[in-house]
Amino acid sequence: MKITEQAAMALATQLLIQRNALTNNAPVQARHLVDAEMKGHPSHGLQRLPRLLTRIERGLVDPRTSGRSHWRSASVLEVDGLRGLGPVVAMAAIERLQERAATSGIALAAISNNNHLGMLASYVESIAAEGRIGIAISSSEALVHPYGGTRAMLGTNPIAIAVPTAGRPLVLDLATSTVSMGKIHHHAAIGRPIPEGWARDAEGRPTTDAVRAKGGAIAPFGGAKGYGLGIAVELLVAALTGADLAPDIRGTLDAEAVCNKGDVLIVIDTARSPDLALRLSAYLDAVRASPPAEPGHPVSVPGDGAARRREATLQAGFEIDPGLLDELTALSRTPSSVLEGQT
Amino acid sequence: MKITEQAAMALATQLLIQRNALTNNAPVQARHLVDAEMKGHPSHGLQRLPRLLTRIERGLVDPRTSGRSHWRSASVLEVDGLRGLGPVVAMAAIERLQERAATSGIALAAISNNNHLGMLASYVESIAAEGRIGIAISSSEALVHPYGGTRAMLGTNPIAIAVPTAGRPLVLDLATSTVSMGKIHHHAAIGRPIPEGWARDAEGRPTTDAVRAKGGAIAPFGGAKGYGLGIAVELLVAALTGADLAPDIRGTLDAEAVCNKGDVLIVIDTARSPDLALRLSAYLDAVRASPPAEPGHPVSVPGDGAARRREATLQAGFEIDPGLLDELTALSRTPSSVLEGQT
């Protein structure tokens, strides 16, 4: 079934406020989950909300804080997330980075003691919306095996980059694993097998069973190079934030543990070149117009697909699993009026 | 045949000085090429030297400058390479970044009008040697086709990252193409075919002929994700340096054009956490000790192979193609004494 952006925002916001989220904080977290749905990534969308609500109820997430930060050096912001909502803490840090970058040209936030950020694209997009370059990386539980290895030793360690242009920014957002663990959970949830090469089971054997893969290890993307990027992200996040390394990380996929991963956000001013933004847009258009490998399947640029899917859902809404909607509705203490958007 | 590090350094340095390189600059460039050989990457080693010498003779490289730089903002250094030797300009910029990062925590150099940097690993290693994180990216001629495309639209757009630990730093250095164009040139030079999937010819058809591949396009590594990283690097470099985009770039593979690509270097202070460096080393050791996919082939960490190869060549020297050595010797105006290390 379909749900509109407005109804989903109202439901998610209400559920958070009912659990004592500040009225300023709840829509930030809700917007983040709803945006993931609208961009076609349900694995990072509303299916994460029930667990988040449980984490709030258990005191693992404080929905009233936006963290505490200080400038460790002139251009590096050290952020203690104080167990806040991931997007709330991150967006508060970005506001300080944007202000600092206006004079420093580059500013970095090293965030620890924060909850799951979800899709990183949203953060770098919000930075690019102000005309600056955004970069985000994040660590997580050990879910990915090394190239040439079999045991989960690395997080899925995503990298997101947005570069503003005269048109839509380039927006890259990728896990350094072949797939995100969110996607494997989604396959497990709908009972679908996973393709060969995605994962190994807990004993290190290749598997196509999504449920067994959840307890095993995902392959890094792109062989040795993708593994190299993943382990570089692992070390960068730990070295910058002081956060734990993957084998010791908990709290992004469970409702039992304090979240002890780290996040790094970077904001950078672009060069002050008069026709720069136009040149970047013209280049991306030339890439899109270059000859495709398969006729009828034009070349695309990172961010094109998500922007197209988001546009399509603005009017029509997006698909939501009826079971998930029932679950969320049951979790709401005033469900009917919220669903009709009357709050 | 083999050549020792000392003999190779003396030969390369002498060749550069004979073409008016400053005595401070020549060893910096020579060291860079010799290090690539010692780490087992001859494609980025001395085979690049004859063309570099021609570029100097033609005024495309000024071996007497180390560029001109100013702080565009508090933490961003704008560098005009003044057509200098790539490593000389980059190392001069790194010196200023290191100094600035001591108070700013992070500093970035946006370099334009500079010559080829060669292997990026050396730069980030030199940053990590001072206890800081180093990141380097660079643009180049259009050599790589988009994912789902057939025409060369992107540079090989390398990414290098070094993170200091209590032991050897993690050092990642990868082209976002399946292979570097240097490796395809090396295959062409020794008459060896390239594996399927590496490249397309000028007409966009898959090819295993290294000579045809030189005129065509290399595949991005890791499918859509590797392509995404490559195009992000492309845009980042252009947006930060104002340099041209791949289809308009010349001068890293020819002896005819001024080099108009861009380079970006970033230096970052790590967190001030007492046991951080030890924790990072212990983690890397745990990754190395984790169960391998193939018995007898232990898991390695980025930089392990290069460090091992370099170590092995310290005493024994490294392999050099006799034809290349003859060519270099002929280019030298006092060859015999140099080869015996008597300069």
XYZ file of C-alpha atoms in Angstrom:
686
model
C 0.000 0.000 0.000
C 0.979 3.657 -0.438
C 1.506 6.367 2.127
C 2.031 10.050 1.375
C 5.074 11.979 2.533
C 2.858 14.130 4.733
C 1.135 11.202 6.448
C 4.440 9.391 7.006
C 6.050 12.554 8.430
C 3.104 13.130 10.747
C 3.090 9.529 11.971
C 6.857 9.313 12.568
C 6.995 12.754 14.220
C 4.089 11.938 16.490
C 5.619 8.590 17.530
C 8.842 10.366 18.501
C 7.109 13.212 20.365
C 5.040 10.671 22.282
C 8.381 9.333 23.547
C 9.524 12.755 24.726
C 11.460 13.913 21.673
C 11.776 17.694 21.594
C 9.361 19.176 19.070
C 12.389 20.570 17.239
C 14.128 17.198 17.139
C 11.318 14.837 16.151
C 10.782 16.193 12.595
C 14.556 16.061 11.921
C 14.657 12.328 12.676
C 11.309 11.710 10.912
C 12.399 13.617 7.800
C 15.516 11.499 7.618
C 13.605 8.194 7.632
C 10.931 9.442 5.243
C 13.555 10.782 2.824
C 15.197 7.349 2.675
C 11.801 5.864 1.744
C 11.178 8.533 -0.909
C 14.585 7.906 -2.456
C 13.810 4.205 -2.761
C 15.854 2.900 0.180
C 13.284 1.310 2.526
C 16.126 -0.552 4.267
C 17.093 2.808 5.793
C 13.538 4.037 6.186
C 10.579 3.506 8.483
C 11.452 -0.148 9.200
C 14.141 1.296 11.484
C 11.600 3.284 13.528
C 10.188 0.583 15.870
C 13.697 -0.295 17.087
C 14.537 3.380 17.495
C 11.436 3.890 19.630
C 12.441 0.928 21.799
C 15.931 2.382 22.137
C 14.400 5.672 23.345
C 12.171 3.862 25.836
C 15.212 2.015 27.194
C 17.311 5.152 27.581
C 19.767 4.169 24.827
C 18.699 7.233 22.837
C 18.034 10.627 24.397
C 15.588 12.378 22.048
C 15.919 15.708 23.878
C 19.589 16.498 23.209
C 21.420 17.673 20.120
C 24.816 16.854 21.631
C 27.573 19.015 23.031
C 30.471 20.280 20.932
C 33.628 22.344 21.172
C 36.381 23.321 18.706
C 39.241 20.916 19.395
C 41.321 23.092 17.104
C 40.455 26.026 14.850
C 38.758 23.889 12.190
C 37.935 20.621 13.968
C 34.745 20.305 16.015
C 34.671 17.582 18.641
C 31.112 16.414 19.222
C 29.815 14.318 22.095
C 26.438 13.140 20.829
C 25.237 12.510 24.411
C 23.317 9.500 22.985
C 21.104 11.830 20.948
C 19.128 11.021 17.821
C 21.715 10.497 15.054
C 20.330 13.016 12.540
C 19.671 15.642 15.226
C 23.271 15.567 16.483
C 24.678 15.505 12.944
C 22.563 18.406 11.678
C 23.528 20.521 14.712
C 27.197 19.815 13.953
C 26.738 20.699 10.280
C 25.310 24.082 11.245
C 28.499 24.877 13.192
C 30.730 23.516 10.389
C 28.994 25.656 7.771
C 29.533 28.769 9.828
C 33.197 27.959 10.468
C 33.927 26.987 6.848
C 32.910 30.491 5.763
C 36.239 31.714 7.161
C 38.370 28.566 7.487
C 37.488 27.108 4.069
C 37.295 23.608 5.547
C 35.897 22.274 8.814
C 35.530 18.774 10.198
C 33.287 17.313 12.910
C 34.443 14.229 14.817
C 31.335 12.773 16.439
C 31.221 10.058 19.075
C 28.505 8.776 21.442
C 25.850 9.351 18.789
C 23.140 7.109 17.415
C 22.725 5.742 13.882
C 22.885 8.406 11.163
C 20.933 6.352 8.620
C 21.515 7.290 4.982
C 24.511 9.617 4.743
C 23.300 11.230 1.506
C 20.930 13.568 3.392
C 23.752 15.203 5.343
C 26.033 15.905 2.414
C 23.030 17.093 0.373
C 22.186 19.606 3.078
C 25.797 20.851 2.951
C 25.735 21.128 -0.847
C 22.450 23.027 -0.630
C 24.476 25.875 0.909
C 26.979 25.756 -1.955
C 29.700 23.790 -0.164
C 31.202 20.331 -0.618
C 30.052 17.760 1.927
C 31.793 14.526 2.894
C 30.525 12.022 5.475
C 31.881 8.705 6.712
C 30.684 6.501 9.529
C 31.662 3.281 11.284
C 29.456 0.424 12.447
C 29.375 -3.110 13.832
C 31.749 -5.655 12.265
C 29.697 -6.907 9.329
C 32.179 -7.092 6.432
C 35.005 -9.583 5.901
C 38.399 -8.467 4.570
C 39.368 -9.188 0.957
C 40.901 -12.652 1.168
C 39.281 -13.175 4.578
C 36.106 -14.794 5.915
C 35.293 -13.222 9.293
C 33.377 -9.973 9.838
C 36.080 -7.500 10.900
C 34.953 -4.198 9.314
C 31.828 -2.070 9.418
C 29.925 -1.414 6.212
C 31.729 1.926 6.509
C 29.778 4.158 4.150
C 31.157 7.151 2.268
C 28.978 10.019 1.066
C 30.144 12.968 -1.019
C 28.140 15.853 -2.449
C 29.553 18.473 -4.786
C 27.390 21.483 -5.667
C 26.985 22.414 -9.339
C 24.854 24.942 -11.220
C 22.076 22.324 -11.265
C 21.455 19.354 -9.015
C 24.549 18.449 -6.957
C 26.436 15.225 -7.513
C 25.461 13.042 -4.538
C 27.370 9.824 -3.912
C 26.391 7.530 -1.044
C 27.792 4.035 -0.882
C 28.552 1.332 1.638
C 32.027 -0.133 1.143
C 30.370 -3.550 1.388
C 28.843 -5.244 -1.667
C 25.475 -4.330 -0.130
C 24.387 -2.660 3.088
C 23.389 -4.897 6.006
C 20.077 -3.002 5.796
C 19.478 -4.595 2.405
C 20.323 -8.060 3.722
C 17.878 -7.493 6.604
C 15.282 -6.379 4.071
C 15.815 -9.603 2.066
C 15.541 -11.618 5.271
C 12.388 -9.731 6.265
C 10.638 -10.475 2.960
C 12.064 -14.007 2.734
C 14.100 -13.475 -0.412
C 17.495 -15.171 -1.032
C 20.567 -13.006 -1.680
C 22.764 -13.298 -4.796
C 25.973 -15.345 -4.706
C 29.048 -13.355 -3.715
C 27.230 -11.043 -1.320
C 27.997 -12.799 1.946
C 29.429 -15.648 4.018
C 27.766 -17.374 6.984
C 29.011 -17.448 10.587
C 31.376 -20.324 9.677
C 32.913 -18.319 6.832
C 31.221 -20.293 4.038
C 29.606 -18.497 1.060
C 25.803 -18.328 1.423
C 22.692 -17.134 -0.429
C 20.484 -17.374 2.686
C 19.762 -13.845 3.941
C 19.009 -15.069 7.457
C 22.321 -16.942 7.682
C 24.118 -13.946 6.153
C 22.789 -11.733 8.968
C 24.909 -13.771 11.376
C 27.921 -13.933 9.045
C 29.868 -11.426 6.989
C 29.190 -9.333 3.877
C 31.822 -9.186 1.113
C 33.587 -5.866 0.497
C 32.641 -4.274 -2.848
C 35.158 -4.170 -5.687
C 37.643 -6.740 -4.336
C 40.894 -5.514 -2.817
C 40.199 -1.856 -3.643
C 36.781 -1.756 -1.994
C 38.222 -3.556 1.027
C 41.031 -0.988 1.099
C 38.533 1.866 1.180
C 36.487 0.147 3.865
C 39.425 -0.383 6.179
C 40.637 3.167 5.510
C 37.224 4.498 6.587
C 37.385 2.223 9.644
C 40.724 3.693 10.683
C 39.866 7.281 9.738
C 36.722 7.297 11.872
C 38.468 5.734 14.860
C 41.566 7.950 14.521
C 39.475 11.129 14.278
C 36.749 10.412 16.824
C 38.484 8.044 19.227
C 35.468 5.750 18.784
C 35.739 1.968 18.984
C 36.675 -0.270 16.063
C 34.150 -2.522 14.354
C 34.621 -5.717 16.400
C 33.776 -3.744 19.563
C 30.945 -1.640 18.126
C 27.311 -2.122 19.178
C 24.074 -0.195 18.996
C 23.227 0.574 15.356
C 21.351 -2.699 14.730
C 20.087 -3.678 18.173
C 17.879 -2.347 20.960
C 20.186 -3.432 23.765
C 23.473 -1.519 23.596
C 24.674 2.063 23.817
C 25.895 3.060 20.343
C 29.681 3.467 20.337
C 30.533 3.996 16.662
C 31.873 7.267 15.250
C 30.884 9.695 12.499
C 32.984 12.216 10.583
C 31.516 15.128 8.637
C 33.539 17.544 6.497
C 32.429 20.836 4.933
C 34.642 22.505 2.299
C 34.361 25.742 0.360
C 34.746 25.387 -3.398
C 37.245 27.415 -5.427
C 36.155 30.970 -6.238
C 36.181 30.501 -9.986
C 33.483 32.452 -11.875
C 32.133 29.777 -14.230
C 33.011 26.784 -12.051
C 29.481 25.614 -11.188
C 28.441 25.818 -14.836
C 31.500 23.867 -15.963
C 30.714 21.122 -13.443
C 27.100 20.874 -14.618
C 28.130 20.837 -18.278
C 30.574 18.021 -17.543
C 27.945 15.916 -15.761
C 25.575 16.465 -18.684
C 28.310 15.343 -21.108
C 28.821 12.175 -19.040
C 25.061 11.510 -19.105
C 25.012 12.047 -22.884
C 28.033 9.797 -23.573
C 27.384 6.543 -25.515
C 25.816 3.853 -23.300
C 26.999 0.223 -23.199
C 23.402 -0.905 -23.719
C 21.194 1.071 -26.121
C 18.239 2.568 -24.275
C 20.045 2.592 -20.912
C 21.613 6.055 -20.728
C 24.581 6.708 -18.451
C 23.613 8.250 -15.121
C 25.450 10.244 -12.469
C 25.418 9.482 -8.712
C 22.264 10.964 -7.210
C 20.196 10.850 -10.428
C 18.232 7.751 -9.437
C 17.447 8.914 -5.910
C 16.358 12.359 -7.153
C 14.087 10.769 -9.789
C 12.519 8.395 -7.278
C 12.013 11.185 -4.749
C 10.323 13.359 -7.377
C 7.979 10.493 -8.310
C 6.846 9.990 -4.704
C 6.109 13.653 -4.024
C 2.602 13.338 -5.405
C 1.877 9.639 -5.302
C 3.506 8.732 -1.990
C 5.642 5.626 -1.507
C 5.041 1.934 -0.926
C 4.919 0.825 2.684
C 4.617 -2.735 3.912
C 1.112 -3.042 5.469
C 2.573 -5.026 8.374
C 5.014 -2.224 9.136
C 2.262 0.371 8.939
C 0.125 -1.692 11.313
C 3.071 -1.988 13.697
C 3.730 1.753 13.636
C 0.048 2.534 14.015
C -0.152 0.243 17.033
C 2.865 2.000 18.546
C 1.132 5.357 18.213
C -1.080 6.440 21.069
C -3.322 8.523 18.793
C -3.105 6.673 15.500
C -6.204 7.534 13.492
C -5.993 11.321 13.479
C -2.247 11.163 12.735
C -2.719 8.930 9.723
C -5.201 11.362 8.280
C -2.701 14.180 8.742
C -4.947 16.037 11.188
C -2.425 16.645 13.967
C 68.933 -6.799 -14.517
C 69.101 -5.215 -11.064
C 69.962 -1.700 -10.008
C 70.495 -0.530 -6.432
C 68.494 2.244 -4.837
C 71.658 4.357 -4.562
C 72.625 3.932 -8.224
C 69.084 4.662 -9.410
C 68.867 7.763 -7.207
C 72.211 9.024 -8.457
C 71.280 8.454 -12.106
C 67.846 10.056 -11.889
C 69.104 12.984 -9.821
C 71.975 13.612 -12.212
C 69.683 13.503 -15.260
C 67.445 16.126 -13.683
C 70.292 18.376 -12.557
C 71.760 18.214 -16.054
C 68.482 19.745 -17.214
C 68.717 22.607 -14.742
C 66.727 21.191 -11.868
C 67.623 22.893 -8.589
C 69.876 20.660 -6.505
C 67.167 20.718 -3.833
C 64.459 19.691 -6.295
C 66.135 16.917 -8.284
C 66.388 14.381 -5.417
C 62.734 14.956 -4.487
C 61.589 13.960 -7.976
C 64.174 11.155 -8.201
C 63.192 9.738 -4.801
C 59.587 9.648 -5.926
C 60.311 7.583 -9.055
C 62.760 5.261 -7.275
C 60.290 4.673 -4.417
C 57.654 3.556 -6.927
C 60.158 1.025 -8.317
C 61.093 -0.209 -4.845
C 57.435 -0.695 -3.935
C 56.925 -2.828 -7.035
C 55.141 -0.288 -9.251
C 57.469 0.163 -12.261
C 54.557 1.706 -14.196
C 55.011 4.789 -11.981
C 58.781 4.529 -11.813
C 61.773 5.268 -13.986
C 59.936 4.527 -17.227
C 58.316 7.937 -16.710
C 61.672 9.707 -16.559
C 62.574 10.028 -20.291
C 59.276 11.780 -20.993
C 59.717 13.998 -17.966
C 63.166 15.037 -19.216
C 61.696 15.865 -22.623
C 58.982 17.907 -20.928
C 61.665 19.867 -19.075
C 63.639 20.463 -22.294
C 60.467 21.756 -23.974
C 59.602 24.140 -21.137
C 56.497 22.192 -20.100
C 58.102 21.536 -16.717
C 60.082 24.127 -14.787
C 62.475 22.147 -12.561
C 63.563 25.262 -10.662
C 60.304 26.218 -8.972
C 58.389 24.733 -6.059
C 55.257 26.716 -6.915
C 53.634 29.735 -5.309
C 50.976 29.463 -2.620
C 48.723 31.562 -0.427
C 46.043 30.822 2.174
C 42.725 31.233 0.325
C 41.074 30.942 3.715
C 42.385 30.067 7.169
C 42.795 26.344 6.431
C 42.857 26.153 2.613
C 46.092 26.705 0.726
C 45.775 27.676 -2.922
C 48.820 26.517 -4.866
C 49.894 27.594 -8.348
C 52.415 24.931 -9.307
C 54.013 27.275 -11.881
C 54.550 24.136 -14.028
C 56.985 22.744 -11.462
C 57.977 19.139 -10.896
C 54.888 17.398 -9.443
C 56.513 15.973 -6.292
C 58.451 19.181 -5.591
C 55.320 21.344 -5.634
C 53.342 18.793 -3.611
C 56.001 18.345 -0.927
C 56.338 22.124 -0.533
C 52.572 22.343 -0.051
C 52.587 19.514 2.488
C 55.170 21.369 4.561
C 52.846 24.355 4.827
C 49.814 22.129 5.541
C 51.629 20.312 8.348
C 52.496 23.591 9.997
C 48.954 24.932 9.685
C 47.299 21.704 10.835
C 49.139 22.021 14.152
C 46.700 24.793 15.079
C 43.777 24.360 12.667
C 43.500 20.565 13.036
C 42.828 20.194 9.315
C 44.313 21.906 6.261
C 43.796 21.404 2.540
C 45.923 22.311 -0.475
C 44.208 22.927 -3.829
C 46.938 22.648 -6.452
C 46.671 23.619 -10.096
C 49.219 24.167 -12.867
C 51.377 21.355 -11.513
C 52.935 18.339 -13.219
C 52.220 14.650 -12.620
C 52.413 13.592 -8.971
C 53.084 9.930 -9.766
C 52.163 7.493 -6.997
C 50.100 9.254 -4.370
C 51.135 6.869 -1.586
C 54.435 8.729 -1.027
C 52.692 11.982 -0.137
C 50.263 10.563 2.379
C 53.044 8.424 3.859
C 55.141 11.528 4.427
C 52.166 13.129 6.202
C 51.599 10.043 8.371
C 55.305 10.013 9.237
C 54.603 13.219 11.211
C 51.727 11.557 13.037
C 48.895 13.060 10.991
C 46.315 11.630 8.604
C 47.035 12.276 4.930
C 44.557 12.209 2.049
C 45.426 12.862 -1.603
C 43.332 12.870 -4.776
C 44.272 13.871 -8.281
C 42.654 14.243 -11.706
C 44.009 13.229 -15.109
C 43.215 12.814 -18.794
C 39.898 11.128 -19.686
C 40.859 7.448 -19.594
C 37.959 5.726 -17.819
C 34.441 5.071 -19.100
C 31.398 5.548 -16.853
C 29.587 2.512 -15.435
C 27.092 1.664 -18.166
C 29.062 3.761 -20.658
C 31.755 3.139 -23.280
C 33.628 6.411 -23.838
C 36.559 7.694 -21.757
C 35.039 10.543 -19.729
C 36.853 10.318 -16.370
C 40.445 10.343 -15.188
C 41.830 7.324 -13.356
C 41.272 9.632 -10.376
C 43.378 8.032 -7.657
C 42.682 8.216 -3.936
C 45.398 7.777 -1.318
C 44.859 7.704 2.441
C 47.380 7.139 5.210
C 46.481 6.783 8.878
C 49.282 6.684 11.455
C 49.266 3.902 14.047
C 51.701 2.751 16.725
C 53.448 0.671 14.044
C 53.491 1.054 10.283
C 50.708 3.368 9.047
C 47.823 2.069 6.972
C 48.575 3.295 3.436
C 45.897 3.011 0.781
C 46.612 4.082 -2.800
C 44.224 3.124 -5.551
C 43.144 4.282 -8.959
C 39.341 4.327 -9.308
C 39.839 2.486 -12.593
C 40.148 -1.314 -12.737
C 43.861 -0.694 -13.386
C 45.991 2.397 -13.830
C 46.764 3.543 -17.368
C 50.398 3.144 -16.298
C 49.818 -0.602 -16.009
C 48.174 -0.749 -19.436
C 51.156 1.144 -20.889
C 53.451 -1.322 -19.131
C 51.565 -4.262 -20.712
C 51.766 -2.555 -24.099
C 55.488 -1.887 -23.618
C 56.248 -5.549 -22.869
C 53.780 -6.866 -25.466
C 51.448 -8.605 -23.016
C 47.645 -8.792 -23.498
C 45.366 -7.403 -20.783
C 42.638 -9.433 -19.005
C 39.024 -9.241 -20.173
C 36.987 -6.555 -18.458
C 39.848 -4.099 -18.064
C 39.184 -1.899 -21.077
C 37.325 -0.960 -24.258
C 38.878 0.234 -27.532
C 38.362 3.614 -29.205
C 35.089 2.353 -30.722
C 33.760 1.342 -27.299
C 34.185 -2.420 -27.839
C 35.707 -4.640 -25.109
C 39.370 -5.467 -25.872
C 42.293 -7.484 -24.466
C 44.856 -5.681 -26.691
C 46.869 -3.304 -24.483
C 47.837 -1.126 -27.459
C 44.192 -0.701 -28.534
C 43.221 -0.105 -24.901
C 45.678 2.809 -24.735
C 43.511 4.590 -27.285
C 40.227 3.537 -25.678
C 38.823 3.537 -22.170
C 39.541 1.629 -18.948
C 36.641 0.231 -16.911
C 35.952 1.735 -13.492
C 36.706 -0.664 -10.606
C 33.877 -2.205 -8.609
C 31.016 -1.393 -10.986
C 28.656 1.455 -10.148
C 30.315 2.150 -6.774
C 33.832 2.498 -8.178
C 32.466 4.697 -10.963
C 30.690 6.793 -8.332
C 33.936 7.316 -6.439
C 35.797 8.157 -9.631
C 33.324 10.808 -10.724
C 33.197 12.200 -7.178
C 36.995 12.600 -7.242
C 36.692 14.203 -10.678
C 34.243 16.796 -9.376
C 36.006 17.316 -6.041
C 39.326 18.108 -7.696
C 37.772 20.487 -10.210
C 35.532 22.161 -7.615
C 38.443 22.703 -5.212
C 41.216 23.660 -7.628
C 39.289 25.177 -10.524
C 41.292 22.818 -12.771
C 39.883 21.395 -15.988
C 37.741 18.266 -16.197
C 39.069 15.018 -17.678
C 37.992 15.481 -21.313
C 39.982 18.737 -21.441
C 43.018 17.564 -19.457
C 46.442 17.075 -21.088
C 50.022 16.750 -19.965
C 50.357 13.760 -17.614
C 50.960 11.185 -20.390
C 52.455 13.254 -23.224
C 55.449 15.453 -23.932
C 53.473 18.076 -25.851
C 51.018 19.837 -23.541
C 51.080 21.978 -20.437
C 49.611 19.898 -17.602
C 46.218 21.260 -16.554
C 44.932 18.685 -14.072
C 44.466 19.387 -10.374
C 45.642 17.840 -7.096
C 44.136 18.011 -3.619
C 46.076 17.203 -0.447
C 44.573 17.116 3.049
C 46.356 16.911 6.394
C 44.343 16.133 9.551
C 45.284 15.838 13.207
C 44.101 12.672 14.918
C 42.052 12.656 18.110
C 44.049 13.180 21.318
C 43.173 9.860 22.853
C 45.957 8.280 24.934
C 45.917 4.689 23.660
C 44.565 5.484 20.191
C 47.634 4.564 18.116
C 47.995 1.268 19.974
C 44.319 0.435 19.480
C 44.637 1.070 15.737
C 47.705 -1.182 15.447
C 46.057 -3.929 17.499
C 43.014 -3.776 15.221
C 45.126 -4.060 12.048
C 46.951 -7.018 13.577
C 43.617 -8.671 14.387
C 42.504 -8.174 10.769
C 45.773 -9.741 9.538
C 45.293 -12.673 11.915
C 41.638 -13.279 10.940
C 40.836 -16.543 9.089
C 41.849 -16.380 5.407
C 39.610 -17.528 2.539
C 42.484 -19.616 1.197
C 44.720 -21.449 3.653
C 48.291 -20.183 3.431
C 47.234 -16.783 2.075
C 46.919 -14.585 5.148
C 44.806 -11.442 5.087
C 46.816 -8.277 4.478
C 46.245 -4.597 5.141
C 46.717 -1.787 2.570
C 50.395 -0.891 2.446
C 51.675 -4.288 3.644
C 52.704 -5.467 0.173
C 54.469 -2.240 -0.800
C 56.339 -2.099 2.516
C 57.445 -5.733 2.126
C 58.620 -5.186 -1.451
C 60.446 -2.000 -0.506
C 62.209 -3.769 2.352
C 63.311 -6.566 0.008
C 64.865 -4.127 -2.495
C 66.844 -2.159 0.116
C 69.770 -4.580 -0.072
C 69.256 -6.361 -3.374
C 68.102 -3.465 -5.543
C 65.184 -3.734 -7.984
C 64.683 -5.082 -11.492
C 65.113 -2.588 -14.289
C 64.473 -3.222 -17.965
C 67.912 -3.185 -19.680
C 66.463 -1.148 -22.565
C 65.228 1.503 -20.155
C 68.573 1.609 -18.371
C 70.337 2.006 -21.733
C 67.952 4.806 -22.646
C 68.526 6.625 -19.362
C 72.265 6.113 -19.579
C 72.292 7.570 -23.083
C 70.318 10.563 -21.827
C 72.919 11.200 -19.162
C 75.874 13.343 -20.144
C 78.193 11.617 -17.632
C 76.764 8.141 -17.479
C 79.532 5.836 -16.340
C 80.578 7.531 -13.121
C 76.940 8.041 -12.114
C 76.068 4.393 -12.598
C 78.887 3.426 -10.310
C 77.541 5.811 -7.696
C 80.670 7.984 -7.785
C 79.007 11.379 -8.180
